[in-house]
PDB file of C-alpha atoms in Angstrom:
ATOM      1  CA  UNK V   1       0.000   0.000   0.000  1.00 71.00           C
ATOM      2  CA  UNK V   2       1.374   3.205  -0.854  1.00 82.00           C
ATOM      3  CA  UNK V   3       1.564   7.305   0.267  1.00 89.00           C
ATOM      4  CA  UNK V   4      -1.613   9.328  -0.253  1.00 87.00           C
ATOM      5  CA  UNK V   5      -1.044  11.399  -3.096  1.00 90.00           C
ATOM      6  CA  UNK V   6      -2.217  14.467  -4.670  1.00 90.00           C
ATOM      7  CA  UNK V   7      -3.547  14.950  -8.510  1.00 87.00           C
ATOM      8  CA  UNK V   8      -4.512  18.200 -10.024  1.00 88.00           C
ATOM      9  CA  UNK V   9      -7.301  18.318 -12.702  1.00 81.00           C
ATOM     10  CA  UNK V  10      -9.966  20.332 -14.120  1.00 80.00           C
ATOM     11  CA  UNK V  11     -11.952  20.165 -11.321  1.00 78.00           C
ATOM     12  CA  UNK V  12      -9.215  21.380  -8.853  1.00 86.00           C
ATOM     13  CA  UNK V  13      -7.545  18.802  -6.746  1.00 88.00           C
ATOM     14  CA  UNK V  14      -8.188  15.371  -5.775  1.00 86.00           C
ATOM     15  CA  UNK V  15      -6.397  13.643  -2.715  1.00 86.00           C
ATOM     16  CA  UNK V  16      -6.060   9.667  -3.784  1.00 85.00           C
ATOM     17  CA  UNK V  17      -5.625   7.718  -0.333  1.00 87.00           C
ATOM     18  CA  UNK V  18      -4.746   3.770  -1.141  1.00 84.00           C
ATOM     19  CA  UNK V  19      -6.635   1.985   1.244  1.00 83.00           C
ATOM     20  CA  UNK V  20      -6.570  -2.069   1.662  1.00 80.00           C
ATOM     21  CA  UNK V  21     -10.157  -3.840   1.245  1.00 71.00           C
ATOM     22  CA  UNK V  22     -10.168  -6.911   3.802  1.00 71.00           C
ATOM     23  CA  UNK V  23     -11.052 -10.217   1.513  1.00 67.00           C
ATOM     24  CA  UNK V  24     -14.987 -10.863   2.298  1.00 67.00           C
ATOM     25  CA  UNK V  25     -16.578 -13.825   3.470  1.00 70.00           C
ATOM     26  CA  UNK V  26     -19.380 -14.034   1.212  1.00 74.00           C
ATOM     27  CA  UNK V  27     -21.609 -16.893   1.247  1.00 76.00           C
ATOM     28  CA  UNK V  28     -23.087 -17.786  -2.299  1.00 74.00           C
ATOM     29  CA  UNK V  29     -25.665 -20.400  -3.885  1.00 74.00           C
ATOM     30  CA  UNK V  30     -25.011 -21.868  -6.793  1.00 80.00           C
ATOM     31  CA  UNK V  31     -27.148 -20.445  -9.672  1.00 84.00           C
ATOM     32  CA  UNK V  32     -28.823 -18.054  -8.089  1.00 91.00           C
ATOM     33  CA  UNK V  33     -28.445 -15.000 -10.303  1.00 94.00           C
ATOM     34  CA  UNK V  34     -29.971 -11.228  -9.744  1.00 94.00           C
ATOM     35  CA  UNK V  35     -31.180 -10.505 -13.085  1.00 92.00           C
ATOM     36  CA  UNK V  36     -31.184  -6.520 -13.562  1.00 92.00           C
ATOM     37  CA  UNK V  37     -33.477  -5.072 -16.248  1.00 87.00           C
ATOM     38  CA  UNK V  38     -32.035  -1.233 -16.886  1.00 83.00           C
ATOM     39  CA  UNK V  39     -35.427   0.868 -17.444  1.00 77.00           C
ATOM     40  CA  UNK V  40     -36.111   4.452 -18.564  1.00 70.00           C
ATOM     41  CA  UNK V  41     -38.668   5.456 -16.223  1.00 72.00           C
ATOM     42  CA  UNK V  42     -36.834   3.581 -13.298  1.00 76.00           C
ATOM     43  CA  UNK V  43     -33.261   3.063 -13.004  1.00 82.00           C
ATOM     44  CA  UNK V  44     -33.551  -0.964 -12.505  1.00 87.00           C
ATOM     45  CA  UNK V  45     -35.624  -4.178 -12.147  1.00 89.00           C
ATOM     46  CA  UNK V  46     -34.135  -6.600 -10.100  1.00 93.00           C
ATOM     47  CA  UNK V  47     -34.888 -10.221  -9.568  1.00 93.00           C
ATOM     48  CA  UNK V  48     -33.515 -13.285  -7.788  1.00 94.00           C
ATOM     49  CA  UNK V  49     -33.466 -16.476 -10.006  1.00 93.00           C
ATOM     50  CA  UNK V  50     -32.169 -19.716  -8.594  1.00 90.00           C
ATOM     51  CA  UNK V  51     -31.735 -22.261 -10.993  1.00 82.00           C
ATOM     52  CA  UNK V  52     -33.737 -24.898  -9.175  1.00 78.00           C
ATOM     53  CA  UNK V  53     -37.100 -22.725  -7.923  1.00 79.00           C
ATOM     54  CA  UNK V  54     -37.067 -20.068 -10.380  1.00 88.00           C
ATOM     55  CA  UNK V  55     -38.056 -16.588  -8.921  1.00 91.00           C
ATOM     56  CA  UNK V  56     -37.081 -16.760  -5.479  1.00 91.00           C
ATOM     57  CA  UNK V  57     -38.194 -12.941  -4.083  1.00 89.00           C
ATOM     58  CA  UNK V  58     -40.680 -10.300  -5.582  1.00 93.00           C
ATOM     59  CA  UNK V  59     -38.603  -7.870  -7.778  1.00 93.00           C
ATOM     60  CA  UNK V  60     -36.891  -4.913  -6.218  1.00 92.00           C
ATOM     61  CA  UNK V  61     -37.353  -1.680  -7.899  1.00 92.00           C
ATOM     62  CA  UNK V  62     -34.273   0.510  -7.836  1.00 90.00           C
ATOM     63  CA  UNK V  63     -35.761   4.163  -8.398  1.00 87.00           C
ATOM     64  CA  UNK V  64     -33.396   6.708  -7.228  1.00 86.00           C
ATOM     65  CA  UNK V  65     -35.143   9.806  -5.446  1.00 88.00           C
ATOM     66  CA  UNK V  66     -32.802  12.429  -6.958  1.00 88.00           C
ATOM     67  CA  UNK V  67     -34.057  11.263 -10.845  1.00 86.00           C
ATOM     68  CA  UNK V  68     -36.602  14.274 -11.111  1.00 88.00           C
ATOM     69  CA  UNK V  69     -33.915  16.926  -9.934  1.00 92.00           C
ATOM     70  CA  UNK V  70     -31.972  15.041 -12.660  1.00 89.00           C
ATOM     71  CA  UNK V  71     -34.616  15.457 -15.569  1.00 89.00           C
ATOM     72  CA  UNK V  72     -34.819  18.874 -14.175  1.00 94.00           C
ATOM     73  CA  UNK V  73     -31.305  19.688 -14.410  1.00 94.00           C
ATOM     74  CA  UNK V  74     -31.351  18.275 -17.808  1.00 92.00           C
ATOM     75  CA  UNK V  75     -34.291  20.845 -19.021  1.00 94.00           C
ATOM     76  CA  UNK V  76     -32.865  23.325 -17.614  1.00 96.00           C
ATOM     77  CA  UNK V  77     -29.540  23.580 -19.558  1.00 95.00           C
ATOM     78  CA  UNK V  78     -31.474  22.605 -22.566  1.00 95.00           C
ATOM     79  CA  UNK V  79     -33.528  25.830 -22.551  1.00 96.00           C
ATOM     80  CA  UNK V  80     -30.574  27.393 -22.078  1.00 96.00           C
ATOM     81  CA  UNK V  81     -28.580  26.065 -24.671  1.00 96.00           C
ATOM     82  CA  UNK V  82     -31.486  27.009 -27.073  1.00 96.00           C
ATOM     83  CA  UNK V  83     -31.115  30.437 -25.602  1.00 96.00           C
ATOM     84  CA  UNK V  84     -27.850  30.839 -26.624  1.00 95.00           C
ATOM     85  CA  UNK V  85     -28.515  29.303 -30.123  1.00 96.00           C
ATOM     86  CA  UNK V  86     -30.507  32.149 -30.390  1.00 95.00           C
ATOM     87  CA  UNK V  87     -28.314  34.911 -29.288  1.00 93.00           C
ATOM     88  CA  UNK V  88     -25.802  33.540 -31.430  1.00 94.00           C
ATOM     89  CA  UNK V  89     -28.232  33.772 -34.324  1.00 95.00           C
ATOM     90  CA  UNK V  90     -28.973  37.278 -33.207  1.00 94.00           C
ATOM     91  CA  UNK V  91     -25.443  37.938 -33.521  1.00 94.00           C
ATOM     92  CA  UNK V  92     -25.231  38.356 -29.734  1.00 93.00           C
ATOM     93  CA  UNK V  93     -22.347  36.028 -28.604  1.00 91.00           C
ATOM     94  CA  UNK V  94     -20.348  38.488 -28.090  1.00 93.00           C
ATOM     95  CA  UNK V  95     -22.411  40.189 -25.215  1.00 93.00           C
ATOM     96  CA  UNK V  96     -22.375  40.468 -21.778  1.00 95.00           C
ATOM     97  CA  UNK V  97     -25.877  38.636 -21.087  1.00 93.00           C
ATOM     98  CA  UNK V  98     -24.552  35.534 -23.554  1.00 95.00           C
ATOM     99  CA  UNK V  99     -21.536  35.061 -21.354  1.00 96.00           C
ATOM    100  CA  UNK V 100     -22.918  35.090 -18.077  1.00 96.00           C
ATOM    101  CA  UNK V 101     -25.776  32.529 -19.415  1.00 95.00           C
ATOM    102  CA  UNK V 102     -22.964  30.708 -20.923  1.00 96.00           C
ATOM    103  CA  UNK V 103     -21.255  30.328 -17.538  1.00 96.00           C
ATOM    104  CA  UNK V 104     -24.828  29.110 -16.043  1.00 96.00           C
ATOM    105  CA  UNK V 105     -25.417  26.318 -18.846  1.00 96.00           C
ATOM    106  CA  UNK V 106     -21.589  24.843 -18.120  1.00 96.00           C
ATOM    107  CA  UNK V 107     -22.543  24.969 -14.448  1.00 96.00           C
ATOM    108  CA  UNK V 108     -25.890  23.299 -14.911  1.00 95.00           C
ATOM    109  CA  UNK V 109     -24.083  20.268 -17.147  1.00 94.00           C
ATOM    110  CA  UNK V 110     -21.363  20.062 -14.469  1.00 94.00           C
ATOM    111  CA  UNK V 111     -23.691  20.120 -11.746  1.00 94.00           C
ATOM    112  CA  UNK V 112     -26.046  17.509 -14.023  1.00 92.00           C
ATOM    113  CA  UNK V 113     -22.911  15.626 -14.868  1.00 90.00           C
ATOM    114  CA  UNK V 114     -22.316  14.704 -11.299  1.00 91.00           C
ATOM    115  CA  UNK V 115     -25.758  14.045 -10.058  1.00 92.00           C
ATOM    116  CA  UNK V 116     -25.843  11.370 -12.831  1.00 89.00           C
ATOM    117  CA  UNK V 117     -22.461   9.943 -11.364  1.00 89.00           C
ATOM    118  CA  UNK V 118     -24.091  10.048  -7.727  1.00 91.00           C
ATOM    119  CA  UNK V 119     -26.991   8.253  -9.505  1.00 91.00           C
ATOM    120  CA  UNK V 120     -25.396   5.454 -11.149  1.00 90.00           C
ATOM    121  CA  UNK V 121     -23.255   5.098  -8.233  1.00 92.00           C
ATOM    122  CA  UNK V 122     -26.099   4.562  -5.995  1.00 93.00           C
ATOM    123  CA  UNK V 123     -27.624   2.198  -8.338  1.00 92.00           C
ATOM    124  CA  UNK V 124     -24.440   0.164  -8.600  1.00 93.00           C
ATOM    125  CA  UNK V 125     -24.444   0.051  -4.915  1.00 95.00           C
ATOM    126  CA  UNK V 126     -27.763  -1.486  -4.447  1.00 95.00           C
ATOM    127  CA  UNK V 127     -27.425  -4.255  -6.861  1.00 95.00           C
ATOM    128  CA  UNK V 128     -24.507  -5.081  -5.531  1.00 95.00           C
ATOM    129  CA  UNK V 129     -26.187  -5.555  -1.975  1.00 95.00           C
ATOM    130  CA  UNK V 130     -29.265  -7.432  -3.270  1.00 96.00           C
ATOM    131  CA  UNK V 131     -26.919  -9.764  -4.971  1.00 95.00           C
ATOM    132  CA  UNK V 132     -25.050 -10.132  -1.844  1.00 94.00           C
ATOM    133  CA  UNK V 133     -27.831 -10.046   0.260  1.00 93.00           C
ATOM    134  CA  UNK V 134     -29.652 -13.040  -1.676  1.00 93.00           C
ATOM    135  CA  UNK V 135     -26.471 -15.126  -1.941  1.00 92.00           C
ATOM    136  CA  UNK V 136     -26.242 -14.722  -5.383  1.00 93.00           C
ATOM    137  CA  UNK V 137     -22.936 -15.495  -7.526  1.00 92.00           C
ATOM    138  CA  UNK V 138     -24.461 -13.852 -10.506  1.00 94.00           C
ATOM    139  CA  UNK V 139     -25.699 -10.165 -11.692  1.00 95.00           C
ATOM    140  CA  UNK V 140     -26.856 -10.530 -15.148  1.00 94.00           C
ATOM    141  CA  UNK V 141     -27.749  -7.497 -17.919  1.00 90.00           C
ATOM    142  CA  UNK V 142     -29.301  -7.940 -20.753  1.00 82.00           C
ATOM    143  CA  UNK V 143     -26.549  -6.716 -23.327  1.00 71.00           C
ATOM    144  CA  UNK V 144     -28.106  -3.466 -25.007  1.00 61.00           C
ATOM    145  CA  UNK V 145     -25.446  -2.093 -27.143  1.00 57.00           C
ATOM    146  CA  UNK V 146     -26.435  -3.587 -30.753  1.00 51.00           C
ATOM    147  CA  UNK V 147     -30.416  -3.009 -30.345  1.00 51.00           C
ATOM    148  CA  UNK V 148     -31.082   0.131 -32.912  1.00 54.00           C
ATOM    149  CA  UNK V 149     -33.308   2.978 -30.820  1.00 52.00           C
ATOM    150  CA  UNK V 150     -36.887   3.552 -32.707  1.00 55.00           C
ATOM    151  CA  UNK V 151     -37.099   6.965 -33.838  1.00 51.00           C
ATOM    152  CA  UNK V 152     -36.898   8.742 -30.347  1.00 52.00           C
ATOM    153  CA  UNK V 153     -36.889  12.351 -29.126  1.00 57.00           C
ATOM    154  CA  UNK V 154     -33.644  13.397 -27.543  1.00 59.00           C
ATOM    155  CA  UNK V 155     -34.876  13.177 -24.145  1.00 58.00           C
ATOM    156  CA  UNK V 156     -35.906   9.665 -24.363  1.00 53.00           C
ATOM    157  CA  UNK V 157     -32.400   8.509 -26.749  1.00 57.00           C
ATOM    158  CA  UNK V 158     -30.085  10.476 -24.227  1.00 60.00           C
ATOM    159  CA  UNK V 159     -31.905   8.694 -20.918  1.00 57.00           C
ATOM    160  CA  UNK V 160     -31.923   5.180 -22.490  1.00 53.00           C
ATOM    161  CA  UNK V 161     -27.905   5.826 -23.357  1.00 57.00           C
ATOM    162  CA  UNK V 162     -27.224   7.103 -19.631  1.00 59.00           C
ATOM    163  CA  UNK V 163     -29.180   4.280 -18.237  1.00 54.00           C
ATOM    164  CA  UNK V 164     -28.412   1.170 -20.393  1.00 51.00           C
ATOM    165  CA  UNK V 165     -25.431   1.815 -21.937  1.00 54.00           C
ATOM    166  CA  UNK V 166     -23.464   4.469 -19.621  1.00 65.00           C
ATOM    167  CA  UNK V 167     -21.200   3.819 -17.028  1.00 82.00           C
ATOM    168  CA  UNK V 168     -23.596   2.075 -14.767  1.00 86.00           C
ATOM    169  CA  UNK V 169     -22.669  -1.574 -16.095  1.00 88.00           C
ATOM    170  CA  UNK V 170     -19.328  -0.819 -15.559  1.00 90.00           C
ATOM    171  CA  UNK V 171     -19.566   0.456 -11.855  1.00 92.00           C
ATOM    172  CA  UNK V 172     -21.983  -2.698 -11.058  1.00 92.00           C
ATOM    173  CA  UNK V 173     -18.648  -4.658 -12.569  1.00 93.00           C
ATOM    174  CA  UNK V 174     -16.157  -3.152 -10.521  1.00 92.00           C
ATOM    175  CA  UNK V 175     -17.937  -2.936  -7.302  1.00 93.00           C
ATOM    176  CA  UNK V 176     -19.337  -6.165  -7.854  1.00 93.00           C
ATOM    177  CA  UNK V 177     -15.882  -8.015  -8.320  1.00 92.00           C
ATOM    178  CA  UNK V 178     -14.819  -6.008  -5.068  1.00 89.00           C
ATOM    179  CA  UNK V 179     -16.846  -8.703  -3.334  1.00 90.00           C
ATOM    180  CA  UNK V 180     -16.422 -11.821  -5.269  1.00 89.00           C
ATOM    181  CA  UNK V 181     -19.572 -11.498  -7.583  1.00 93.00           C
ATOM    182  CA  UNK V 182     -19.647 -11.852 -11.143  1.00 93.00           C
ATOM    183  CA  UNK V 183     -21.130  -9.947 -13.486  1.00 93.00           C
ATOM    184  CA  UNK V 184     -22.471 -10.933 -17.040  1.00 92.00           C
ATOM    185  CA  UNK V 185     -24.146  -9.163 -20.243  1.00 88.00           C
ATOM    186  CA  UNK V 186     -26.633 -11.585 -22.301  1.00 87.00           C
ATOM    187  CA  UNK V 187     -27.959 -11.012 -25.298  1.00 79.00           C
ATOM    188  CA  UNK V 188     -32.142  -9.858 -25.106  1.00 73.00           C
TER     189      UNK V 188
END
């Protein structure tokens, strides 16, 4: 294990301290899988499947409580962005009033970009402890990346891309593995 140490980036400083993760005692059955549907409207269906009895617990709902400050974070920078289109179309980007609401839309997107971390985070988090807490050795997605969208609004494309094919999987994977659970993609 090594020193703390300090990185600089564009979002000031970050303080990295290594830390040691004791090995856990985690007590599986074998095939028991929590199957996670990724939603628009909710963040995630989970259910336990054991090989033997099928479904083995009602499904568990993961529906963050920050995802309407989310949606309207989202709005928000939207209208602002097509404010801006139109001062620029006006002619007006050099102005005073186009630079201060330019400031406010790149705070709104940072300030959107890291609820959505938080989010997916969270989510992560909790399908990591219904896998554990069912004894599961499995979390399972259904593998999302080659079905073509229907002709969508933005809205609806950009949630399903946060959701089912953002960073979400990937934090589920890492955490997961952090405690000795696997996780899989399978085709829909």
């Amino acid at each position: 294990m090594g020193a703390p140490t300090v990185h600089q980036s564009e979002h000031g400083y970050t303080l990295d301290m290594p830390v040691e993760i004791p090995a856990q005692d985690i007590e599986t059955t074998e095939n028991r899988v929590l199957s996670a549907d990724l939603g628009v409207k909710k963040q995630a269906t989970a259910v336990v499947v054991d090989g033997d009895n099928g479904q083995i617990a009602p499904p568990e709902i993961i529906d963050h409580s920050s995802k309407q400050k989310l949606s309207r974070l989202t709005t928000e920078a939207d209208h602002l962005d097509d404010w801006l289109a139109a001062l620029r179309h006006d002619g007006k980007a050099h102005t005073d009033r186009f630079k201060h609401l330019h400031n406010e839309y790149e705070y709104l997107r940072q300030k959107e970009t890291r609820l959505r971390n938080q989010i997916q985070h969270d989510v992560a988090n909790q399908l990591v402890w219904l896998a554990l807490q069912y004894g599961c050795e499995t979390i399972v997605f259904e593998s999302l990346g080659q079905i073509e969208l229907p002709d969508v609004d933005g809205t609806l494309a950009h949630s399903i891309s946060t959701w089912a094919r953002g960073d979400l999987l990937d934090l589920a994977e890492y955490k997961a593995e952090l405690v000795g659970v696997i996780v899989e993609s399978v085709n829909p």
